[in-house]
Short mmCIF file of C-alpha atoms in Angstrom, two decimals:
data_model
loop_
_atom_site.label_atom_id
_atom_site.label_comp_id
_atom_site.label_asym_id
_atom_site.label_seq_id
_atom_site.Cartn_x
_atom_site.Cartn_y
_atom_site.Cartn_z
CA UNK A 77 -6.34 -60.18 1.56
CA UNK A 78 -4.55 -60.44 4.90
CA UNK A 79 -2.34 -57.69 6.34
CA UNK A 80 0.92 -59.32 5.23
CA UNK A 81 -0.28 -59.50 1.63
CA UNK A 82 -1.06 -55.78 1.68
CA UNK A 83 2.35 -54.98 3.15
CA UNK A 84 4.16 -57.04 0.49
CA UNK A 85 2.20 -55.23 -2.22
CA UNK A 86 3.01 -51.80 -0.77
CA UNK A 87 6.73 -52.39 -0.37
CA UNK A 88 7.50 -52.26 -4.14
CA UNK A 89 5.36 -49.12 -4.48
CA UNK A 90 7.18 -47.49 -1.56
CA UNK A 91 10.61 -48.45 -2.94
CA UNK A 92 9.73 -47.24 -6.42
CA UNK A 93 8.71 -43.91 -4.92
CA UNK A 94 12.05 -43.54 -3.17
CA UNK A 95 13.94 -44.45 -6.37
CA UNK A 96 11.90 -41.97 -8.40
CA UNK A 97 12.58 -39.26 -5.84
CA UNK A 98 16.33 -39.92 -5.97
CA UNK A 99 16.53 -40.22 -9.75
CA UNK A 100 14.02 -37.53 -10.63
CA UNK A 101 14.01 -34.92 -7.87
CA UNK A 102 11.22 -32.34 -7.77
CA UNK A 103 11.76 -29.36 -10.00
CA UNK A 104 9.93 -27.12 -7.57
CA UNK A 105 12.18 -24.33 -6.42
CA UNK A 106 13.11 -24.14 -2.73
CA UNK A 107 12.28 -21.24 -0.48
CA UNK A 108 15.23 -19.03 0.51
CA UNK A 109 17.23 -20.60 3.36
CA UNK A 110 16.30 -20.00 6.95
CA UNK A 111 16.70 -21.39 10.46
CA UNK A 112 14.82 -24.54 11.44
CA UNK A 113 11.18 -24.00 12.30
CA UNK A 114 8.53 -25.98 14.11
CA UNK A 115 4.78 -26.12 13.45
CA UNK A 116 2.68 -23.18 14.72
CA UNK A 117 5.65 -21.44 16.39
CA UNK A 118 7.70 -21.32 13.20
CA UNK A 119 11.08 -19.62 13.77
CA UNK A 120 10.03 -17.88 16.98
CA UNK A 121 12.38 -19.90 19.18
CA UNK A 122 15.30 -18.23 17.44
CA UNK A 123 14.13 -14.86 18.73
CA UNK A 124 14.58 -16.03 22.33
CA UNK A 125 12.89 -12.89 23.62
CA UNK A 126 9.81 -10.96 22.50
CA UNK A 127 8.70 -10.66 18.90
CA UNK A 128 10.06 -7.24 17.99
CA UNK A 129 11.58 -5.58 14.98
CA UNK A 130 14.84 -5.10 16.87
CA UNK A 131 15.12 -8.79 17.67
CA UNK A 132 14.36 -9.65 14.06
CA UNK A 133 17.05 -7.20 12.88
CA UNK A 134 19.63 -8.82 15.15
CA UNK A 135 18.61 -12.26 13.94
CA UNK A 136 18.87 -11.25 10.28
CA UNK A 137 22.34 -9.78 10.76
CA UNK A 138 23.42 -13.03 12.38
CA UNK A 139 22.02 -15.21 9.61
CA UNK A 140 23.17 -13.08 6.69
CA UNK A 141 26.75 -14.32 6.94
CA UNK A 142 25.54 -17.92 7.31
CA UNK A 143 22.60 -18.10 4.89
CA UNK A 144 23.12 -15.29 2.39
CA UNK A 145 21.20 -12.11 1.52
CA UNK A 146 17.73 -13.70 1.19
CA UNK A 147 16.39 -15.34 4.34
CA UNK A 148 13.14 -17.09 5.22
CA UNK A 149 11.69 -16.86 8.71
CA UNK A 150 8.42 -18.46 9.67
CA UNK A 151 5.93 -16.76 11.94
CA UNK A 152 3.17 -19.28 12.31
CA UNK A 153 2.43 -21.15 9.11
CA UNK A 154 3.32 -18.39 6.67
CA UNK A 155 6.87 -17.76 5.42
CA UNK A 156 8.28 -14.26 5.76
CA UNK A 157 11.09 -13.55 3.32
CA UNK A 158 13.70 -10.91 4.09
CA UNK A 159 15.94 -9.33 1.46
CA UNK A 160 18.90 -7.73 3.21
CA UNK A 161 21.07 -6.71 0.25
CA UNK A 162 20.60 -3.35 -1.48
CA UNK A 163 21.39 -4.67 -4.97
CA UNK A 164 18.85 -7.45 -4.64
CA UNK A 165 16.35 -4.99 -3.21
CA UNK A 166 16.81 -2.84 -6.31
CA UNK A 167 16.38 -5.88 -8.54
CA UNK A 168 13.15 -6.84 -6.80
CA UNK A 169 11.54 -3.43 -6.31
CA UNK A 170 12.71 -1.62 -9.45
CA UNK A 171 13.76 -4.12 -12.11
CA UNK A 172 10.93 -6.53 -11.23
CA UNK A 173 8.70 -3.91 -9.62
CA UNK A 174 5.45 -5.14 -11.15
CA UNK A 175 5.91 -8.60 -9.63
CA UNK A 176 6.80 -7.37 -6.13
CA UNK A 177 4.26 -4.55 -5.89
CA UNK A 178 1.39 -6.23 -4.05
CA UNK A 179 0.70 -6.63 -0.34
CA UNK A 180 0.20 -9.75 1.79
CA UNK A 181 -3.43 -10.61 2.63
CA UNK A 182 -4.66 -8.41 5.50
CA UNK A 183 -4.99 -9.76 9.03
CA UNK A 184 -8.46 -10.74 10.11
CA UNK A 185 -8.87 -7.61 12.25
CA UNK A 186 -7.59 -5.05 9.74
CA UNK A 187 -10.72 -4.41 7.67
CA UNK A 188 -13.36 -1.97 8.76
CA UNK A 189 -16.75 -3.65 8.89
CA UNK A 190 -18.84 -3.55 5.71
CA UNK A 191 -16.00 -1.98 3.74
CA UNK A 192 -15.39 -2.83 0.10
CA UNK A 193 -11.88 -1.39 0.20
CA UNK A 194 -8.66 -1.35 2.17
CA UNK A 195 -6.53 1.73 2.63
CA UNK A 196 -3.86 2.58 0.06
CA UNK A 197 -0.91 1.06 1.90
CA UNK A 198 -2.71 -2.27 2.45
CA UNK A 199 -4.50 -2.65 -0.88
CA UNK A 200 -3.24 -5.36 -3.22
CA UNK A 201 -1.79 -4.24 -6.53
CA UNK A 202 -4.61 -3.56 -8.94
CA UNK A 203 -7.18 -1.09 -10.22
CA UNK A 204 -8.50 -0.10 -6.80
CA UNK A 205 -5.03 0.65 -5.46
CA UNK A 206 -4.16 2.67 -8.58
CA UNK A 207 -7.37 4.69 -8.28
CA UNK A 208 -6.83 5.57 -4.61
CA UNK A 209 -3.13 6.31 -4.98
CA UNK A 210 -3.67 8.41 -8.12
CA UNK A 211 -6.31 10.42 -6.28
CA UNK A 212 -3.94 11.11 -3.39
CA UNK A 213 -0.93 12.02 -5.52
CA UNK A 214 -2.79 14.20 -8.04
CA UNK A 215 -5.35 15.91 -5.79
CA UNK A 216 -3.33 16.45 -2.60
CA UNK A 217 0.38 15.60 -2.98
CA UNK A 218 1.11 17.12 -6.37
CA UNK A 219 3.61 20.00 -5.91
CA UNK A 220 1.05 22.55 -7.12
CA UNK A 221 -1.51 21.25 -4.62
CA UNK A 222 1.05 21.15 -1.80
CA UNK A 223 1.77 24.85 -2.36
CA UNK A 224 -1.88 25.65 -1.64
CA UNK A 225 -1.33 24.55 1.96
CA UNK A 226 1.50 27.08 2.54
CA UNK A 227 -0.75 29.34 4.69
CA UNK A 228 -1.60 26.30 6.79
CA UNK A 229 2.07 25.52 7.33
CA UNK A 230 2.71 29.10 8.47
CA UNK A 231 -0.22 28.81 10.88
CA UNK A 232 1.16 25.55 12.32
CA UNK A 233 4.69 27.01 12.53
CA UNK A 234 3.38 29.85 14.69
CA UNK A 235 1.56 27.33 16.91
CA UNK A 236 4.72 25.28 17.27
CA UNK A 237 7.07 28.17 18.01
CA UNK A 238 4.66 29.70 20.52
CA UNK A 239 4.15 26.34 22.23
CA UNK A 240 7.90 25.77 22.53
CA UNK A 241 8.39 29.35 23.78
CA UNK A 242 5.72 28.89 26.47
CA UNK A 243 7.10 25.53 27.60
CA UNK A 244 10.61 26.94 27.75
CA UNK A 245 9.57 29.97 29.83
CA UNK A 246 7.67 27.78 32.30
CA UNK A 247 10.60 25.42 32.88
CA UNK A 248 13.26 26.26 35.51
CA UNK A 249 16.07 25.19 33.16
CA UNK A 250 14.22 26.29 30.02
CA UNK A 251 14.08 22.56 29.27
CA UNK A 252 11.49 21.33 26.80
CA UNK A 253 10.39 17.80 25.84
CA UNK A 254 10.20 18.71 22.16
CA UNK A 255 8.44 15.61 20.82
CA UNK A 256 5.13 16.56 22.43
CA UNK A 257 5.15 19.85 20.54
CA UNK A 258 6.32 18.25 17.30
CA UNK A 259 3.53 15.68 17.32
CA UNK A 260 0.83 18.24 18.05
CA UNK A 261 2.08 20.56 15.28
CA UNK A 262 2.38 17.84 12.64
CA UNK A 263 -1.00 16.44 13.57
CA UNK A 264 -2.65 19.86 13.39
CA UNK A 265 -1.21 20.33 9.90
CA UNK A 266 -2.34 16.90 8.67
CA UNK A 267 -5.83 17.40 10.16
CA UNK A 268 -6.06 20.64 8.20
CA UNK A 269 -4.97 18.92 4.99
CA UNK A 270 -7.30 15.99 5.61
CA UNK A 271 -10.48 17.73 6.72
CA UNK A 272 -9.90 21.30 5.50
CA UNK A 273 -10.54 22.77 8.94
CA UNK A 274 -8.43 24.71 11.44
CA UNK A 275 -9.53 22.92 14.59
CA UNK A 276 -8.79 24.19 18.07
CA UNK A 277 -6.18 22.50 20.24
CA UNK A 278 -8.73 20.51 22.26
CA UNK A 279 -10.29 18.95 19.16
CA UNK A 280 -6.89 18.22 17.63
CA UNK A 281 -5.72 16.50 20.81
CA UNK A 282 -8.88 14.38 20.98
CA UNK A 283 -8.35 13.09 17.46
CA UNK A 284 -4.63 12.57 18.07
CA UNK A 285 -5.27 10.60 21.26
CA UNK A 286 -7.87 8.39 19.56
CA UNK A 287 -5.51 7.71 16.65
CA UNK A 288 -2.52 6.97 18.84
CA UNK A 289 -4.36 4.66 21.24
CA UNK A 290 -5.82 2.66 18.36
CA UNK A 291 -2.48 2.44 16.58
CA UNK A 292 -0.50 1.42 19.65
CA UNK A 293 -3.09 -1.16 20.64
CA UNK A 294 -2.92 -2.78 17.21
CA UNK A 295 0.88 -2.82 17.17
CA UNK A 296 1.13 -4.20 20.71
CA UNK A 297 -1.78 -6.59 21.09
CA UNK A 298 -2.95 -7.65 17.64
CA UNK A 299 0.25 -9.19 16.27
CA UNK A 300 -0.81 -12.53 17.67
CA UNK A 301 -3.43 -12.80 14.93
CA UNK A 302 -0.63 -13.40 12.43
CA UNK A 303 0.33 -16.60 14.27
CA UNK A 304 -2.97 -18.07 15.37
CA UNK A 305 -5.48 -19.55 12.87
CA UNK A 306 -8.37 -17.19 12.19
CA UNK A 307 -11.03 -19.56 13.53
CA UNK A 308 -9.20 -20.02 16.85
CA UNK A 309 -8.34 -16.32 17.25
CA UNK A 310 -12.00 -15.33 17.21
CA UNK A 311 -12.58 -17.43 20.33
CA UNK A 312 -9.23 -17.05 22.08
CA UNK A 313 -8.96 -13.24 21.88
CA UNK A 314 -12.52 -11.97 22.11
CA UNK A 315 -11.48 -9.39 24.69
CA UNK A 316 -8.91 -7.89 22.35
CA UNK A 317 -11.39 -7.76 19.51
CA UNK A 318 -13.90 -5.96 21.75
CA UNK A 319 -11.26 -3.42 22.79
CA UNK A 320 -10.31 -2.91 19.16
CA UNK A 321 -13.97 -2.32 18.25
CA UNK A 322 -14.31 0.22 21.07
CA UNK A 323 -11.22 2.15 19.98
CA UNK A 324 -12.38 2.16 16.38
CA UNK A 325 -15.84 3.40 17.38
CA UNK A 326 -14.24 6.29 19.22
CA UNK A 327 -12.33 7.17 16.06
CA UNK A 328 -15.52 6.95 14.00
CA UNK A 329 -17.36 9.27 16.41
CA UNK A 330 -14.65 11.92 15.97
CA UNK A 331 -14.25 11.60 12.21
CA UNK A 332 -17.88 11.40 11.10
CA UNK A 333 -18.88 14.99 11.97
CA UNK A 334 -15.84 16.32 10.06
CA UNK A 335 -16.62 14.18 7.00
CA UNK A 336 -20.28 15.17 7.11
CA UNK A 337 -19.31 18.84 7.27
CA UNK A 338 -17.24 18.50 4.10
CA UNK A 339 -20.08 16.68 2.37
CA UNK A 340 -22.39 19.58 3.23
CA UNK A 341 -19.79 22.05 2.00
CA UNK A 342 -19.83 20.37 -1.39
CA UNK A 343 -23.18 22.03 -1.91
CA UNK A 344 -21.47 25.41 -1.59
CA UNK A 345 -19.07 27.11 -3.97
CA UNK A 346 -15.52 25.73 -3.81
CA UNK A 347 -14.17 29.26 -3.38
CA UNK A 348 -15.78 29.50 0.05
CA UNK A 349 -13.60 26.71 1.46
CA UNK A 350 -10.24 27.27 3.08
CA UNK A 351 -8.63 24.76 0.74
CA UNK A 352 -9.54 21.59 -1.15
CA UNK A 353 -8.99 18.81 1.38
CA UNK A 354 -8.26 15.10 1.20
CA UNK A 355 -11.81 14.31 2.30
CA UNK A 356 -13.13 16.43 -0.56
CA UNK A 357 -11.12 14.34 -3.01
CA UNK A 358 -12.46 11.11 -1.49
CA UNK A 359 -16.02 12.35 -1.74
CA UNK A 360 -15.43 12.96 -5.45
CA UNK A 361 -14.24 9.40 -6.16
CA UNK A 362 -16.47 6.97 -8.04
CA UNK A 363 -15.70 3.26 -8.04
CA UNK A 364 -15.99 1.94 -11.59
CA UNK A 365 -15.95 -1.67 -10.35
CA UNK A 366 -18.98 -0.88 -8.17
CA UNK A 367 -21.03 0.73 -10.90
CA UNK A 368 -19.71 4.23 -10.26
CA UNK A 369 -20.81 4.30 -6.61
CA UNK A 370 -19.28 6.72 -4.12
CA UNK A 371 -17.20 5.81 -1.10
CA UNK A 372 -19.16 5.35 2.10
CA UNK A 373 -18.23 6.92 5.42
CA UNK A 374 -17.00 3.51 6.61
CA UNK A 375 -14.59 3.48 3.64
CA UNK A 376 -13.47 7.09 3.96
CA UNK A 377 -12.58 6.77 7.65
CA UNK A 378 -9.69 4.26 7.25
CA UNK A 379 -8.30 6.33 4.37
CA UNK A 380 -8.34 9.45 6.56
CA UNK A 381 -6.76 7.51 9.40
CA UNK A 382 -4.00 6.32 7.09
CA UNK A 383 -3.38 9.88 5.87
CA UNK A 384 -3.04 11.22 9.42
CA UNK A 385 -0.82 8.37 10.60
CA UNK A 386 1.50 8.41 7.60
CA UNK A 387 2.00 12.17 7.67
CA UNK A 388 2.29 12.71 11.42
CA UNK A 389 4.27 10.02 13.23
CA UNK A 390 6.96 9.52 10.61
CA UNK A 391 7.58 13.26 10.19
CA UNK A 392 7.47 14.06 13.90
CA UNK A 393 9.83 11.14 14.61
CA UNK A 394 12.30 12.23 11.92
CA UNK A 395 12.10 15.83 13.14
CA UNK A 396 12.94 14.78 16.71
CA UNK A 397 15.95 12.71 15.59
CA UNK A 398 17.28 15.57 13.46
CA UNK A 399 16.83 18.18 16.20
CA UNK A 400 18.47 15.82 18.70
CA UNK A 401 21.54 15.56 16.46
CA UNK A 402 21.57 19.34 15.97
CA UNK A 403 21.27 19.87 19.73
CA UNK A 404 24.14 17.49 20.46
CA UNK A 405 26.45 18.91 17.75
CA UNK A 406 27.20 22.61 18.14
CA UNK A 407 29.30 22.65 14.96
CA UNK A 408 26.38 21.38 12.86
CA UNK A 409 24.02 23.91 14.41
CA UNK A 410 26.49 26.77 13.90
CA UNK A 411 27.04 25.86 10.24
CA UNK A 412 23.31 25.60 9.64
CA UNK A 413 22.66 28.94 11.35
CA UNK A 414 25.37 30.57 9.23
CA UNK A 415 23.63 29.38 6.08
CA UNK A 416 20.29 30.74 7.33
CA UNK A 417 21.81 34.19 7.95
CA UNK A 418 21.71 34.76 4.21
CA UNK A 419 17.92 35.12 4.42
CA UNK A 420 16.94 38.54 5.73
CA UNK A 421 13.47 37.67 6.94
CA UNK A 422 12.08 36.36 10.21
CA UNK A 423 10.48 33.29 8.61
CA UNK A 424 12.42 30.90 6.40
CA UNK A 425 9.79 30.70 3.70
CA UNK A 426 9.32 27.66 1.53
CA UNK A 427 10.60 29.34 -1.60
CA UNK A 428 14.00 29.81 0.07
CA UNK A 429 14.55 26.14 0.88
CA UNK A 430 16.06 25.29 -2.51
CA UNK A 431 18.86 27.77 -1.78
CA UNK A 432 19.97 25.99 1.42
CA UNK A 433 22.18 22.99 0.51
CA UNK A 434 23.48 22.39 4.04
CA UNK A 435 19.93 22.29 5.39
CA UNK A 436 19.12 19.64 2.80
CA UNK A 437 22.24 17.70 3.81
CA UNK A 438 21.22 17.78 7.49
CA UNK A 439 17.74 16.45 6.67
CA UNK A 440 19.05 13.70 4.36
CA UNK A 441 21.62 12.62 6.94
CA UNK A 442 18.91 12.49 9.57
CA UNK A 443 16.80 10.23 7.36
CA UNK A 444 19.78 8.02 6.53
CA UNK A 445 21.03 7.65 10.09
CA UNK A 446 17.62 7.55 11.78
CA UNK A 447 14.97 6.30 9.34
CA UNK A 448 11.59 6.38 11.11
CA UNK A 449 10.96 2.77 10.03
CA UNK A 450 13.72 0.14 9.95
CA UNK A 451 11.62 -2.03 7.62
CA UNK A 452 9.39 -0.79 4.81
CA UNK A 453 5.84 -2.12 4.77
CA UNK A 454 5.80 -5.78 3.66
CA UNK A 455 5.53 -6.44 -0.05
CA UNK A 456 4.07 -9.49 -1.76
CA UNK A 457 4.26 -11.02 -5.22
CA UNK A 458 1.14 -11.23 -7.38
CA UNK A 459 1.94 -14.86 -8.25
CA UNK A 460 4.67 -17.40 -7.50
CA UNK A 461 7.93 -16.11 -8.96
CA UNK A 462 11.51 -17.29 -9.21
CA UNK A 463 14.02 -14.86 -7.73
CA UNK A 464 17.75 -15.57 -7.51
CA UNK A 465 17.09 -19.31 -7.80
CA UNK A 466 14.48 -19.37 -5.01
CA UNK A 467 10.72 -19.55 -4.89
CA UNK A 468 8.94 -16.43 -3.70
CA UNK A 469 5.39 -17.74 -3.11
CA UNK A 470 2.28 -15.71 -3.71
CA UNK A 471 0.96 -13.95 -0.60
CA UNK A 472 4.19 -14.48 1.36
CA UNK A 473 5.45 -11.42 3.19
CA UNK A 474 8.54 -9.97 1.45
CA UNK A 475 10.47 -7.55 3.65
CA UNK A 476 13.38 -5.16 3.12
CA UNK A 477 15.79 -3.91 5.78
CA UNK A 478 15.63 -0.19 5.07
CA UNK A 479 17.81 0.90 7.98
CA UNK A 480 20.67 -1.52 7.32
CA UNK A 481 20.79 -0.49 3.67
CA UNK A 482 21.45 3.09 4.76
CA UNK A 483 24.20 1.91 7.10
CA UNK A 484 26.14 -0.20 4.60
CA UNK A 485 29.85 0.14 5.36
CA UNK A 486 30.66 -0.60 1.72
CA UNK A 487 28.94 2.63 0.72
CA UNK A 488 29.16 4.97 3.66
CA UNK A 489 32.24 6.09 5.56
CA UNK A 490 31.56 5.70 9.29
CA UNK A 491 27.89 4.94 8.62
CA UNK A 492 26.78 5.17 12.25
CA UNK A 493 28.11 8.72 12.61
CA UNK A 494 25.96 11.78 11.88
CA UNK A 495 27.88 13.67 9.17
CA UNK A 496 25.76 15.99 6.98
CA UNK A 497 28.84 16.90 4.96
CA UNK A 498 28.67 13.52 3.27
CA UNK A 499 25.77 14.90 1.18
CA UNK A 500 27.74 17.95 0.07
CA UNK A 501 30.08 18.13 -2.92
CA UNK A 502 32.70 15.37 -2.80
CA UNK A 503 30.94 13.38 -0.07
CA UNK A 504 29.94 9.73 -0.28
CA UNK A 505 26.28 10.77 -0.46
CA UNK A 506 26.62 13.47 -3.09
CA UNK A 507 23.77 13.29 -5.58
CA UNK A 508 22.11 10.36 -3.79
CA UNK A 509 18.84 9.24 -5.36
CA UNK A 510 16.51 8.95 -2.39
CA UNK A 511 13.88 7.28 -4.58
CA UNK A 512 16.29 4.40 -5.29
CA UNK A 513 15.42 4.30 -8.99
CA UNK A 514 19.05 4.37 -10.10
CA UNK A 515 20.64 2.67 -7.10
CA UNK A 516 19.60 2.03 -3.53
CA UNK A 517 21.89 3.73 -1.05
CA UNK A 518 19.15 4.58 1.45
CA UNK A 519 15.42 3.94 1.37
CA UNK A 520 13.61 5.72 4.23
CA UNK A 521 10.49 6.05 2.03
CA UNK A 522 10.70 2.68 0.33
CA UNK A 523 11.49 2.15 -3.35
CA UNK A 524 9.60 1.25 -6.50
CA UNK A 525 5.89 1.32 -7.22
CA UNK A 526 5.01 1.24 -3.53
CA UNK A 527 7.32 4.10 -2.57
CA UNK A 528 5.68 6.45 -0.08
CA UNK A 529 3.62 8.94 -2.11
CA UNK A 530 4.24 11.59 0.57
CA UNK A 531 8.01 11.66 0.04
CA UNK A 532 8.03 15.23 -1.34
CA UNK A 533 5.70 16.51 1.36
CA UNK A 534 7.78 14.93 4.13
CA UNK A 535 11.03 16.44 2.84
CA UNK A 536 9.36 19.86 2.55
CA UNK A 537 8.00 19.68 6.09
CA UNK A 538 11.32 18.57 7.57
CA UNK A 539 13.33 21.28 5.80
CA UNK A 540 10.79 23.99 6.60
CA UNK A 541 10.43 23.21 10.30
CA UNK A 542 14.12 22.45 10.95
CA UNK A 543 15.14 25.74 9.36
CA UNK A 544 12.67 27.78 11.37
CA UNK A 545 13.32 25.97 14.65
CA UNK A 546 17.04 26.70 14.36
CA UNK A 547 16.39 30.29 13.26
CA UNK A 548 14.12 30.96 16.27
CA UNK A 549 15.94 29.12 19.08
CA UNK A 550 19.38 28.05 20.16
CA UNK A 551 19.10 24.32 20.91
CA UNK A 552 21.40 23.06 23.69
CA UNK A 553 21.59 20.02 25.99
CA UNK A 554 20.09 20.51 29.43
CA UNK A 555 22.79 21.08 32.05
CA UNK A 556 23.84 17.80 33.60
CA UNK A 557 22.01 15.66 31.04
CA UNK A 558 23.26 13.77 28.01
CA UNK A 559 21.14 13.18 24.95
CA UNK A 560 20.31 9.48 24.73
CA UNK A 561 20.34 8.21 21.13
CA UNK A 562 19.14 4.71 21.96
CA UNK A 563 16.04 3.50 20.14
CA UNK A 564 12.76 1.81 20.85
CA UNK A 565 10.02 0.62 18.53
CA UNK A 566 6.51 2.05 18.65
CA UNK A 567 4.65 2.73 15.42
CA UNK A 568 7.97 4.23 14.29
CA UNK A 569 11.48 3.85 15.70
CA UNK A 570 11.65 6.62 18.27
CA UNK A 571 14.15 7.84 20.86
CA UNK A 572 14.03 5.70 23.99
CA UNK A 573 14.13 8.89 26.03
CA UNK A 574 12.45 11.78 24.21
CA UNK A 575 14.68 14.75 23.48
CA UNK A 576 14.93 17.31 26.30
CA UNK A 577 16.62 20.46 25.10
CA UNK A 578 17.28 23.89 26.57
CA UNK A 579 15.78 26.51 24.26
CA UNK A 580 17.10 30.04 24.23
CA UNK A 581 15.44 32.57 21.90
CA UNK A 582 17.93 33.95 19.43
CA UNK A 583 18.56 37.58 18.82
CA UNK A 584 17.78 38.65 15.32
CA UNK A 585 20.57 37.48 13.03
CA UNK A 586 19.17 38.83 9.77
#
């Protein structure tokens, strides 16, 4: 057959295909609407500047009025779906929580070598995730278990107060960059809970530095792996992979002796330990899917790293934001101090916290106005699902704008103002459910089955340290300086310029 004969035969087939498409359109659901995208780059041209969470937030706010509350952006070949409405977020994470409770596939660099498992936050929904999360919540984060660490919190409080006192006395204006002290204190406490050891300051700082350098390198230099095919990335970014391997090896070298020490201590009576630690619980785990085998050191290390990261940066960041607001607002500080005067002891002990409603209001308002993360960790559906008339494909990244949901003008009066009174009787935040089970008004810890398991611990730490920092010092702006409340994104959303405050020891007020 010549070419013209083939063409004449294909024309009817081509026309019939067009007619069938017009008469019988595909029943496959569309993805949520989004801006135009191009191959490989996806929607990146709409960002105009760097790929950052702030630029994505601005873009989503722009498109919400045009495209609706569910938006698709493409970063590379994979769609990223953003749900920017609190009611739809509740529907997805609570009403359809089982469907939206998985995680997207991990990036090619995220697994530790020779590891059968991911950490809790990255694990897909399933038996392994349930086992690891149940271990954490029952062995370490249960309220009874948390109380066992009360002596450790008092030890860290003394370290923090003494560190702030020393820094203040050595400064001409008694000015202190508080975040440095906050991070060291929170990290010391989480190291104690993780490894069961009171390490000295040098050892704590070594671990903290290794953790922070690894974390910042991943957040700054490894995002490109989400946009470049895996095969190409291995050749194009060998230098980054080598640096990542070096940083991880440094972490391994610091963690292994501590894990080995706990393994040796298992041979001794439990009563001889300071407290049952997170590592102890991991050493006790047996993996049913692996024939009852124990976790290896390579599998324990990323779980320990996750524990330290999740409990340190988010809490220290929230603590800095809250203390910055207290420093800038003398009326808030005075009202909080007046409430604390009812406790006639030097330390505001943990058992007194339930009797301090204004303290709770200050902490909740800090989390609403300055959530440490503006997006919760990406979710994923376990299989293709229909949601609000759209297709949510399996393995696609499903994201929720946690910060914007806490700033909704329909719910909150003057949402960008810091007003703790809104959480008192008669306020627009009275009785708010921070877990979001009933209704999402704010979600600094996420919502649903993937809600942060450390929610209770974080609230306890914030209330305990805020109360004692205000009891011990008067916090005031440094003469001639204004507190800058602008933001920047690191692992968490931090103050662009860390808080500098003038600390004056208080006279006894009890």
